[in-house]
mmCIF file of C-alpha atoms in Angstrom:
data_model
loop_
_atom_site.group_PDB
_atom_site.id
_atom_site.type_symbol
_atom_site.label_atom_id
_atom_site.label_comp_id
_atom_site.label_asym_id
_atom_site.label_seq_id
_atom_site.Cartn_x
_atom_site.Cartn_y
_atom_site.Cartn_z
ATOM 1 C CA UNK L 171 0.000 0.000 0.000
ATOM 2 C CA UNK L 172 3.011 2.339 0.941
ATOM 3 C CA UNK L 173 4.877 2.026 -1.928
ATOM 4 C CA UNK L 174 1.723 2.440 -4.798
ATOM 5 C CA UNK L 175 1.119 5.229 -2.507
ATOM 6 C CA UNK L 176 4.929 6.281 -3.368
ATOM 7 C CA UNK L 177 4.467 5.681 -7.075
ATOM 8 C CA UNK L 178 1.269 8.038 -7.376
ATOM 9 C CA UNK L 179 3.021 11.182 -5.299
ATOM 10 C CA UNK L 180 6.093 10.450 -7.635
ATOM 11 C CA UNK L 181 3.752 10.388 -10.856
ATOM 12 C CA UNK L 182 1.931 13.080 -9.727
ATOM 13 C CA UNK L 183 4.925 15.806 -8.947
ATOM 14 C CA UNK L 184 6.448 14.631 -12.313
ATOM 15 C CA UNK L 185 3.092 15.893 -14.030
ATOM 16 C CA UNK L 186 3.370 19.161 -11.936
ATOM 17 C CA UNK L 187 6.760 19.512 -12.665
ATOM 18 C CA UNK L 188 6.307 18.643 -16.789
ATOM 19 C CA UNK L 189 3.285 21.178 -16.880
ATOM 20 C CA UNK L 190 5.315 24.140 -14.961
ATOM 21 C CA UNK L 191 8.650 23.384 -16.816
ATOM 22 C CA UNK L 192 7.056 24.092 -20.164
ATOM 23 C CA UNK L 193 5.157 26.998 -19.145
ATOM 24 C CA UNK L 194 7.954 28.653 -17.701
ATOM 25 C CA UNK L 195 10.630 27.652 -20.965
ATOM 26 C CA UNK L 196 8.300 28.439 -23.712
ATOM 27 C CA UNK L 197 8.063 31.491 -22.442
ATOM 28 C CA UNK L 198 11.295 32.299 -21.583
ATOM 29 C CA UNK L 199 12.444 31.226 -24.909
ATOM 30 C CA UNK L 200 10.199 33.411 -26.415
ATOM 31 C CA UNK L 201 11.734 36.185 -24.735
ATOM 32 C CA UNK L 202 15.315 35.798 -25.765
ATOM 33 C CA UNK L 203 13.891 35.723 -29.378
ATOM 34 C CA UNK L 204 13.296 32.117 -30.734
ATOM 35 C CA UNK L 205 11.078 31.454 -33.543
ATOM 36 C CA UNK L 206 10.909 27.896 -32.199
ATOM 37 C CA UNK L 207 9.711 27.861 -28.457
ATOM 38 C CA UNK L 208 8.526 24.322 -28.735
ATOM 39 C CA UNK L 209 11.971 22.904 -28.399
ATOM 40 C CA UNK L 210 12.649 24.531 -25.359
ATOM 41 C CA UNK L 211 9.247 22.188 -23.347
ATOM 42 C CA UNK L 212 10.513 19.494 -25.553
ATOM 43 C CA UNK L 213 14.050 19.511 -23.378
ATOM 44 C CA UNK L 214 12.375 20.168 -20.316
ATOM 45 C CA UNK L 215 10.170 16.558 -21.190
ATOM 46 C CA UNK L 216 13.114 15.038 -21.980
ATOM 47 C CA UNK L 217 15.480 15.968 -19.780
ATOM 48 C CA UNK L 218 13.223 15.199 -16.025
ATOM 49 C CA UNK L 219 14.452 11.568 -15.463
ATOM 50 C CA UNK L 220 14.314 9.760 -12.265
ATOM 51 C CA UNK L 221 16.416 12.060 -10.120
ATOM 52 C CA UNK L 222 18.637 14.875 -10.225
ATOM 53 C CA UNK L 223 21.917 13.602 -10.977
ATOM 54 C CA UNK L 224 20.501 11.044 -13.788
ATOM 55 C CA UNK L 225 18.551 14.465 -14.961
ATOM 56 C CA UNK L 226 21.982 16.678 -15.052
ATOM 57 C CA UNK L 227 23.573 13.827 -16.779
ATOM 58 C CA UNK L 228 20.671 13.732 -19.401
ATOM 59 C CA UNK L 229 20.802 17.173 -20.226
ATOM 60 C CA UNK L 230 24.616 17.697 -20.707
ATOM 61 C CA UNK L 231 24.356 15.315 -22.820
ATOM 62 C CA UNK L 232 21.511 16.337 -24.725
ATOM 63 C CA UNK L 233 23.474 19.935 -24.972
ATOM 64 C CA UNK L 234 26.461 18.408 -26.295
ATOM 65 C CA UNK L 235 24.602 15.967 -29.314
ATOM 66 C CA UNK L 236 22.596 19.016 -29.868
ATOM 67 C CA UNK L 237 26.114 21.204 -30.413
ATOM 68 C CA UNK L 238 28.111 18.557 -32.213
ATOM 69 C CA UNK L 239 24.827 17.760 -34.444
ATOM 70 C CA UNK L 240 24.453 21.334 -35.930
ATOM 71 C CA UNK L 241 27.689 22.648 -36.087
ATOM 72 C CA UNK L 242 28.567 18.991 -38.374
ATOM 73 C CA UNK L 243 25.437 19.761 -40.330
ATOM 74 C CA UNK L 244 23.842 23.019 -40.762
ATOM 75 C CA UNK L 245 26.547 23.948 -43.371
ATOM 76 C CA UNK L 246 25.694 21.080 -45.104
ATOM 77 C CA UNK L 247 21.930 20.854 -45.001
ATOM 78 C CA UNK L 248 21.686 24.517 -47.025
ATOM 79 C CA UNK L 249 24.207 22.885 -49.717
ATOM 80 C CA UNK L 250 23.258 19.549 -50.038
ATOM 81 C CA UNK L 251 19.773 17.751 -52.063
ATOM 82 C CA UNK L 252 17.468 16.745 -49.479
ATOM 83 C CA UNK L 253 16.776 12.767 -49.478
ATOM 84 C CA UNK L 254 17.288 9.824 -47.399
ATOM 85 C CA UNK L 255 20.850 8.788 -48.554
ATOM 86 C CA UNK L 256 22.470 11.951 -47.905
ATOM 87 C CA UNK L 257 20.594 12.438 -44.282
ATOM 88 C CA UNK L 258 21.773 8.618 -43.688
ATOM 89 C CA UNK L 259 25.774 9.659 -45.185
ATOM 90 C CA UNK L 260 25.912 12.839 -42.891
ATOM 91 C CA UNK L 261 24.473 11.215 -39.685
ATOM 92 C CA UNK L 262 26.618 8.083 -40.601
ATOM 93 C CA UNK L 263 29.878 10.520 -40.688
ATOM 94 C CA UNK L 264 28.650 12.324 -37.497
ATOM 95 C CA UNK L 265 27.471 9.507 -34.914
ATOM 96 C CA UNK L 266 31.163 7.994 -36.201
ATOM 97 C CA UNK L 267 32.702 10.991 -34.842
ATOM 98 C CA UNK L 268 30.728 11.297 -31.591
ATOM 99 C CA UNK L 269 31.854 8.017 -31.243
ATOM 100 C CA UNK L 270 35.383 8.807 -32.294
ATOM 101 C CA UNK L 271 35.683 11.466 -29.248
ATOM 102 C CA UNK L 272 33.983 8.724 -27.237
ATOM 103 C CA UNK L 273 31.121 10.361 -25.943
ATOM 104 C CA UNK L 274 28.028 8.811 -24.543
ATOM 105 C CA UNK L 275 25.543 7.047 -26.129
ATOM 106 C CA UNK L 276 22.755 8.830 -25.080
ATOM 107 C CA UNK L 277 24.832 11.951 -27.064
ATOM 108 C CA UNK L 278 25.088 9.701 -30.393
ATOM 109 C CA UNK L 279 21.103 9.905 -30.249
ATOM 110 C CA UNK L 280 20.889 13.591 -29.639
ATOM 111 C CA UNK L 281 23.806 13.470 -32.258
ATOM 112 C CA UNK L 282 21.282 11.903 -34.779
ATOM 113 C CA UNK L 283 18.100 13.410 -33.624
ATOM 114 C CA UNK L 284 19.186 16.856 -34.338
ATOM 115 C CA UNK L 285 20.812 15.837 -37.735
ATOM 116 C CA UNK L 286 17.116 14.937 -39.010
ATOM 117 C CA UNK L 287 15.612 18.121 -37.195
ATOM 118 C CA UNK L 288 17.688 20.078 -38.831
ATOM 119 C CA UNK L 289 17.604 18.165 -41.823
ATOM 120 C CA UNK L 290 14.577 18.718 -41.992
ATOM 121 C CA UNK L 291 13.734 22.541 -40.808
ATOM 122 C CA UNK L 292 16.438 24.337 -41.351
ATOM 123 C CA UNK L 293 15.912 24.705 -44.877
ATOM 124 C CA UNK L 294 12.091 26.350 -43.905
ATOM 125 C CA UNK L 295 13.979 28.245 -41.234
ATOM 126 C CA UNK L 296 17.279 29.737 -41.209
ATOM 127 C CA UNK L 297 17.347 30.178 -37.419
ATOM 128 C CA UNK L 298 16.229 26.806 -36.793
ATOM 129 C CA UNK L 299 20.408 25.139 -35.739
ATOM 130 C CA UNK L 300 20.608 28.316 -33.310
ATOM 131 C CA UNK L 301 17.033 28.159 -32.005
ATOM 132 C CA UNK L 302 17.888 24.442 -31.129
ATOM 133 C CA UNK L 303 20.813 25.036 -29.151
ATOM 134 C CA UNK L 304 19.272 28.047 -27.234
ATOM 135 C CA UNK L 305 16.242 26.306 -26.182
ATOM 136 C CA UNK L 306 18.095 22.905 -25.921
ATOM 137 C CA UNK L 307 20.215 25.224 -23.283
ATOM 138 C CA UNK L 308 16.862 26.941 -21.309
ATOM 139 C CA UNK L 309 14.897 23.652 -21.082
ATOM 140 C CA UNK L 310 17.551 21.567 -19.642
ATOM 141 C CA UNK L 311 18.594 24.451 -17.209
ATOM 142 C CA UNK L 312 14.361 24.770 -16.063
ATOM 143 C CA UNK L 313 13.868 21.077 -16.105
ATOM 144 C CA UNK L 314 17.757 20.656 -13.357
ATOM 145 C CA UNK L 315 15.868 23.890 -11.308
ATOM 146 C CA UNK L 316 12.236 22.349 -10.873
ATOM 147 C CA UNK L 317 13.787 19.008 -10.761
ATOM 148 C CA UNK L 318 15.906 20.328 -7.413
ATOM 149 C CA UNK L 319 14.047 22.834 -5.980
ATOM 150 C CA UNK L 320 10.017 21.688 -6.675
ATOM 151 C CA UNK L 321 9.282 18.219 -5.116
ATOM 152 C CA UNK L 322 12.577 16.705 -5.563
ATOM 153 C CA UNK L 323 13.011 13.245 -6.052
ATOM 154 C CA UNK L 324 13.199 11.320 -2.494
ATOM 155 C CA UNK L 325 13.328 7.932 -2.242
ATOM 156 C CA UNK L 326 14.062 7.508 1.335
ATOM 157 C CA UNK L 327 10.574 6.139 2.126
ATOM 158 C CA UNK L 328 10.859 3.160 -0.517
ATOM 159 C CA UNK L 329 13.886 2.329 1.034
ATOM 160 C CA UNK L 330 12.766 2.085 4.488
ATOM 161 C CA UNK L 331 9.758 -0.356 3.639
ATOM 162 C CA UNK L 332 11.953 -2.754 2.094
ATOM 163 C CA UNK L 333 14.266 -2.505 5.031
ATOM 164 C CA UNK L 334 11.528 -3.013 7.240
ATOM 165 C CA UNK L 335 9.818 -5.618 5.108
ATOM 166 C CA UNK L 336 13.471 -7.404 5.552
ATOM 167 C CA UNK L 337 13.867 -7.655 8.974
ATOM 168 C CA UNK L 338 10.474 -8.763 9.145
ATOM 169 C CA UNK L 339 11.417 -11.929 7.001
ATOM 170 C CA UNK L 340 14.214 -12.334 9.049
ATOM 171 C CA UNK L 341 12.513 -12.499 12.332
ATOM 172 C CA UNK L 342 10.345 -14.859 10.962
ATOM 173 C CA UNK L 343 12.840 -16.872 9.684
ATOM 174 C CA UNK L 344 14.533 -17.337 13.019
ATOM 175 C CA UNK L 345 11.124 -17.670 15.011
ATOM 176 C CA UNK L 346 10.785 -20.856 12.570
ATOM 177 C CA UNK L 347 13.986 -22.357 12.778
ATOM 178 C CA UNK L 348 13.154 -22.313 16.674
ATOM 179 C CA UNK L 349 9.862 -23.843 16.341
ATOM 180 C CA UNK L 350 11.470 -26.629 13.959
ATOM 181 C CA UNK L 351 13.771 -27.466 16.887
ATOM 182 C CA UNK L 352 11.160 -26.884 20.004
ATOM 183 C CA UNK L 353 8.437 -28.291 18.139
ATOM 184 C CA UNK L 354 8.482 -29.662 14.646
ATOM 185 C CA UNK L 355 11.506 -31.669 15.025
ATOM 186 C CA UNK L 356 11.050 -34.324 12.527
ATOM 187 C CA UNK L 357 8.781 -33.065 10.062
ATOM 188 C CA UNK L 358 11.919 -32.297 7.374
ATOM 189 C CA UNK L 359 11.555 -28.607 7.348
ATOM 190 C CA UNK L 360 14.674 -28.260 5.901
ATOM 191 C CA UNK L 361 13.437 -27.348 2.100
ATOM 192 C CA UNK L 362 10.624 -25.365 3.165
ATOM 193 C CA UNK L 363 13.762 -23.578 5.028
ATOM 194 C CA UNK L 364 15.470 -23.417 2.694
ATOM 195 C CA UNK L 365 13.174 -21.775 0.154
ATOM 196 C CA UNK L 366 12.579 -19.329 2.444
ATOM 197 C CA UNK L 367 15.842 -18.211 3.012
ATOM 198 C CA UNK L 368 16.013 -17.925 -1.012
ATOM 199 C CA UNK L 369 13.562 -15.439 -1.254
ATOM 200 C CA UNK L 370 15.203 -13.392 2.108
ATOM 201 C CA UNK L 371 17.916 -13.314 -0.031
ATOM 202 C CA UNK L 372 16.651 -12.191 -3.147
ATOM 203 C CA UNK L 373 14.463 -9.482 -1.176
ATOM 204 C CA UNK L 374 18.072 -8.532 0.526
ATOM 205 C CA UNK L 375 19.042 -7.680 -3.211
ATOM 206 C CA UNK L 376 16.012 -5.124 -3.559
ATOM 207 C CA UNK L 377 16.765 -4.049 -0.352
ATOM 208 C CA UNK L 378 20.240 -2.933 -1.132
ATOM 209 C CA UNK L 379 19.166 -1.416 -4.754
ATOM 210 C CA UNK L 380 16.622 0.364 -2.826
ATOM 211 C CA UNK L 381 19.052 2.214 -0.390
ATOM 212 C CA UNK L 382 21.624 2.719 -3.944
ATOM 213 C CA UNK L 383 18.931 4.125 -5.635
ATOM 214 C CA UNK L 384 17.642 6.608 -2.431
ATOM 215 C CA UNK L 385 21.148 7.520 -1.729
ATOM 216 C CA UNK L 386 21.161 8.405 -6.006
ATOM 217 C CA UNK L 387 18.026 10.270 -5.471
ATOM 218 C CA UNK L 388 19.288 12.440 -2.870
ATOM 219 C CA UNK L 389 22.227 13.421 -4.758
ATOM 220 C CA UNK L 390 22.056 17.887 -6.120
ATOM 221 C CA UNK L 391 19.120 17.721 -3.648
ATOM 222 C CA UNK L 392 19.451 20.960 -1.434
ATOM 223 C CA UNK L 393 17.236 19.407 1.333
ATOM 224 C CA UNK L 394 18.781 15.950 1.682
ATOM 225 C CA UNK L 395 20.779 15.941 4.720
ATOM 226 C CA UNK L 396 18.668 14.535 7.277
ATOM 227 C CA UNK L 397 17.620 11.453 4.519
ATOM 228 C CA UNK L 398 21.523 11.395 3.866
ATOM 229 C CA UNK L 399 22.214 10.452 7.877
ATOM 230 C CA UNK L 400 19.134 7.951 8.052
ATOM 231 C CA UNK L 401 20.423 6.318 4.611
ATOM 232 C CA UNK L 402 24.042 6.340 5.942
ATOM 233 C CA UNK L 403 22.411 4.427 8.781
ATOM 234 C CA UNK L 404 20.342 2.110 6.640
ATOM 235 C CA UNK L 405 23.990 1.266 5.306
ATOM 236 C CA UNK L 406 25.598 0.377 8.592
ATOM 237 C CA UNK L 407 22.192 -2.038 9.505
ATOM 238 C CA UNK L 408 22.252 -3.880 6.014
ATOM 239 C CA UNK L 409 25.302 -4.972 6.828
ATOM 240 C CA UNK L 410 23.468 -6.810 9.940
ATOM 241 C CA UNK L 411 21.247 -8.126 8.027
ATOM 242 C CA UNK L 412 23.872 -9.992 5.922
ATOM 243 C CA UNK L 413 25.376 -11.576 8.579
ATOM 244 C CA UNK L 414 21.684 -12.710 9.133
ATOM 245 C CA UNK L 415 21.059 -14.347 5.949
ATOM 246 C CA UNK L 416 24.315 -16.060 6.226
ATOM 247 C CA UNK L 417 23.905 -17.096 9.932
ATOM 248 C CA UNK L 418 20.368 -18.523 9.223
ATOM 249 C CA UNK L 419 21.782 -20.155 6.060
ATOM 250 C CA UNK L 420 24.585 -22.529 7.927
ATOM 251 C CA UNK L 421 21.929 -23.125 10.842
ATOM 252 C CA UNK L 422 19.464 -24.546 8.415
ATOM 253 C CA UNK L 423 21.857 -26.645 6.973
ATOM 254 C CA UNK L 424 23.251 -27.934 10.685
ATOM 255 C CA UNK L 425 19.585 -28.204 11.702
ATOM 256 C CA UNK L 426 19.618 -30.388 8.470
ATOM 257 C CA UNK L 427 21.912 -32.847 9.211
ATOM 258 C CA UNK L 428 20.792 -32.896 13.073
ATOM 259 C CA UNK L 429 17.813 -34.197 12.337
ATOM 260 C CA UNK L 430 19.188 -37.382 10.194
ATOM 261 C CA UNK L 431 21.022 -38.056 13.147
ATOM 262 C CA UNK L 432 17.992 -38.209 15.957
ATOM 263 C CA UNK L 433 16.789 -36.797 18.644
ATOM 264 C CA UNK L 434 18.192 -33.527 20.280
ATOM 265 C CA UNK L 435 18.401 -33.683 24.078
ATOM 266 C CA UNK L 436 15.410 -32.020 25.486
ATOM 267 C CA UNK L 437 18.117 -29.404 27.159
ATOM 268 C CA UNK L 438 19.254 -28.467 23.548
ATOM 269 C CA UNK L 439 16.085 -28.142 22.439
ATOM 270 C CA UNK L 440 15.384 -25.669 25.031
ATOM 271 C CA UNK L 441 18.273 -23.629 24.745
ATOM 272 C CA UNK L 442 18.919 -23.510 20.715
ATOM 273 C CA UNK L 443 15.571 -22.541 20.534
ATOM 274 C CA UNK L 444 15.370 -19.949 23.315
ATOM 275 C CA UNK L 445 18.564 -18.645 21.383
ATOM 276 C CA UNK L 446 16.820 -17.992 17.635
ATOM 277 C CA UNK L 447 14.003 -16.819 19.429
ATOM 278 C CA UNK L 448 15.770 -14.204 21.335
ATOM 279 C CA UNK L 449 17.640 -13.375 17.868
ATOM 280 C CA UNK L 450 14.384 -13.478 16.266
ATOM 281 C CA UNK L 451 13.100 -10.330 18.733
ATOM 282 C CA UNK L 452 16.235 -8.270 17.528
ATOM 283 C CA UNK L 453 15.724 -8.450 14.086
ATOM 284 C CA UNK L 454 12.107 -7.692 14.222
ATOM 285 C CA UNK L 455 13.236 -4.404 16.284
ATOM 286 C CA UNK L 456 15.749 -3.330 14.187
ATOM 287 C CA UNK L 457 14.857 -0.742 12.800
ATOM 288 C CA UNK L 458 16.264 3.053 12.035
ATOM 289 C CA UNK L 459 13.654 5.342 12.690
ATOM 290 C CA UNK L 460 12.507 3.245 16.142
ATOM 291 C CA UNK L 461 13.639 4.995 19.816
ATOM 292 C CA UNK L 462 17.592 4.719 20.952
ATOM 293 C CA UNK L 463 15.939 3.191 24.012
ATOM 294 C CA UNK L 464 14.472 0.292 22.764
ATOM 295 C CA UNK L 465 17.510 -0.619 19.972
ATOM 296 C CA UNK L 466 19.614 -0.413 23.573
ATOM 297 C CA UNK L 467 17.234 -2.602 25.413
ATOM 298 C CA UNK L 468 17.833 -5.322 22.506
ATOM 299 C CA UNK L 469 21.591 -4.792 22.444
ATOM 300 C CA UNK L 470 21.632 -5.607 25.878
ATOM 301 C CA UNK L 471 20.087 -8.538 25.484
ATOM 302 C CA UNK L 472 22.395 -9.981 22.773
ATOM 303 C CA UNK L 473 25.350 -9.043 24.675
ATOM 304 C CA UNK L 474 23.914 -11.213 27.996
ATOM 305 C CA UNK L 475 23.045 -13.556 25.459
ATOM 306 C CA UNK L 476 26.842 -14.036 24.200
ATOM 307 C CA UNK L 477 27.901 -14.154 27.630
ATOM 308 C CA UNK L 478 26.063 -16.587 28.670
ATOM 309 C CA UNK L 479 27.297 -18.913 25.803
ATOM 310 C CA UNK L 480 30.344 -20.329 26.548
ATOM 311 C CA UNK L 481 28.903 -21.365 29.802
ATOM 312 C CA UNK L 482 26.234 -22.961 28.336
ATOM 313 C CA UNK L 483 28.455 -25.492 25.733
ATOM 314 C CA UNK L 484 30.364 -26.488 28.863
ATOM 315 C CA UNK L 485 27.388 -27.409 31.215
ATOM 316 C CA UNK L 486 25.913 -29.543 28.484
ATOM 317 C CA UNK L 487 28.320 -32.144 28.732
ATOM 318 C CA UNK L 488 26.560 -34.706 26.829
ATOM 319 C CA UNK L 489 28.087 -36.290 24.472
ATOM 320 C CA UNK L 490 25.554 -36.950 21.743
ATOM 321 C CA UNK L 491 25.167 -34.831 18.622
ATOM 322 C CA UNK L 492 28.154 -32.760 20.245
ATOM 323 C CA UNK L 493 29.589 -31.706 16.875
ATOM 324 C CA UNK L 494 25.967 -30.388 15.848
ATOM 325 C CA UNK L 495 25.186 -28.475 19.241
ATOM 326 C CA UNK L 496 29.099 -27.126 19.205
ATOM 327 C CA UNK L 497 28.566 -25.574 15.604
ATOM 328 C CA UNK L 498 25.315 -23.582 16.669
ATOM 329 C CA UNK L 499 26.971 -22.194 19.344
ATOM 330 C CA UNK L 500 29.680 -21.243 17.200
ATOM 331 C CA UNK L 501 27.621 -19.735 14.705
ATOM 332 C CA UNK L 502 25.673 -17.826 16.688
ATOM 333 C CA UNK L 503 28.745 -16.428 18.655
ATOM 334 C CA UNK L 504 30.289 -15.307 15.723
ATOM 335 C CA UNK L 505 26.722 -13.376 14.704
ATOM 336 C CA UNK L 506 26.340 -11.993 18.005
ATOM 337 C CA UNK L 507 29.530 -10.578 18.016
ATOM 338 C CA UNK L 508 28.988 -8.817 14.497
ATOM 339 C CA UNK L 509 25.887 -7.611 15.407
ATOM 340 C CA UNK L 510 27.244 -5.780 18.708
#
């Protein structure tokens, strides 16, 4: 629900922004004297892509094809037949030129697209190659200024839903891994496990192209910094959750091979379960935005829960399934101690 809510605010200042832009470029074009306002909107369309940076990118190059396209063809145009082989011979020599001075792609298609333009109107219009590169200039400008200054692109929310959409898998995860051991303990969970893990993972992946693309939206965006320290914290707790999906990945495959083995102890029931369930609460608390007092309260806990675990593997002397027990307790020492 949050993130189609996301979608429509983003759709909707994108048709705010498209609507103003033009307004504002037609008519400033008009003012400096074009006979072709038009393209001045057109760049503004064009050049408002997902956020800023992508949207300065855009536009430089949009201002550069436009330059290298009518300086390599305006000449020619007024002195050349108009038909299809020559437009395909002088965009054929230009593009290979563009490419030449290895510039972007995206400035090989402005490269082309004004070479048919003009091609096209500059014979009608005389002004037409300057007009071009005037209003190429004003509607990229506009479209960088509305782009930073009038809803600019934000995708710190997004970013926090998957995170928190993570941890909830997490803690889930864990709470079922304990429930296999406490309570399900022959039932060969170990697929169903496993195919959840798979999809923690892959949802790990969004996760962490979420917070990229946030920490891209945020970037020329003069009222970022308090996203930029929540996002910079998002980074430090993804981290967590990695050691996560490869802690729960080796337990599942222990758990595994336990049960072909037998029957835990009731003690090691007790405790490996009272263990993932306690590591279950953290994850489901972890979260950014929540109160210093409560991530403390759950740090505490982890920390008297590595403390106690060295203890534990020495009072529970019994001998069976020792290798299984020893390599839980390993595991989950080495994950408590990244995770404090």
């Amino acid at each position: 629900m949050k993130r189609k809510k996301n979608h429509f605010e983003n759709k909707t200042a994108l048709v705010w922004k498209m609507a103003i832009g033009s307004a504002f470029s037609w008519e400033l074009a008009k003012l400096v004297g074009s006979d072709h306002p038009y393209l001045a909107p057109l760049s503004v369309v064009l050049c408002l892509q997902t956020t800023i940076d992508q949207s300065i990118r855009y536009s430089f190059h949009r201002i550069v094809g436009t330059i290298i396209g009518v300086i390599l063809t305006a000449y020619l145009v007024s002195h050349l037949d108009m038909n299809g082989w020559i437009l395909g011979l002088i965009m054929l020599g230009a593009t290979f030129i563009a490419k030449w001075l290895r510039l972007d792609e995206t400035v090989l298609h402005q490269v082309a697209l004004t070479i048919v333009l003009i091609f096209t109107f500059e014979r009608k219009s005389n002004d037409y190659a300057l007009d071009r590169i005037v209003d190429t200039i004003i509607g990229a400008v506009i479209a960088i200024l509305i782009h930073m200054f009038l809803f600019p692109p934000d995708f710190t929310k997004k970013a926090a839903t998957s995170f928190e959409k993570l941890t909830r898998q997490l803690s889930e995860i864990l709470l079922e891994l304990s429930h296999w051991i406490q309570l399900e303990w022959g039932r060969e969970k170990a697929k169903m496990m496993e195919d959840k893990i798979n999809l923690f993972s892959q949802e790990l992946h969004n996760t962490k192209d979420a917070l990229n693309m946030s920490s891209k939206s945020l970037k020329f965006n003069p009222f970022s910094k308090k996203h930029e320290s929540i996002l910079s914290m998002y980074g430090m707790e993804i981290k967590k959750m990695n050691q996560g999906y490869q802690y729960v990945s080796t337990i599942v495959g222990t758990l595994k091979e336990w049960e072909k083995e037998g029957q835990p102890s009731s003690y090691d029931q007790m405790e490996v379960g009272n263990h993932l369930k306690t590591l279950s609460e953290f994850f489901e608390n972890l979260e950014v935005l929540q109160q210093n007092e409560l991530k403390k309260e759950k740090e505490t806990d982890l920390q008297g829960l590595l403390d106690l675990l060295p203890s534990k593997m020495l009072l529970n002397s019994q001998p069976s399934y020792k290798l299984y027990r020893d390599s839980f307790y390993l595991e989950t020492k080495k994950l408590l101690k990244s995770l404090l």
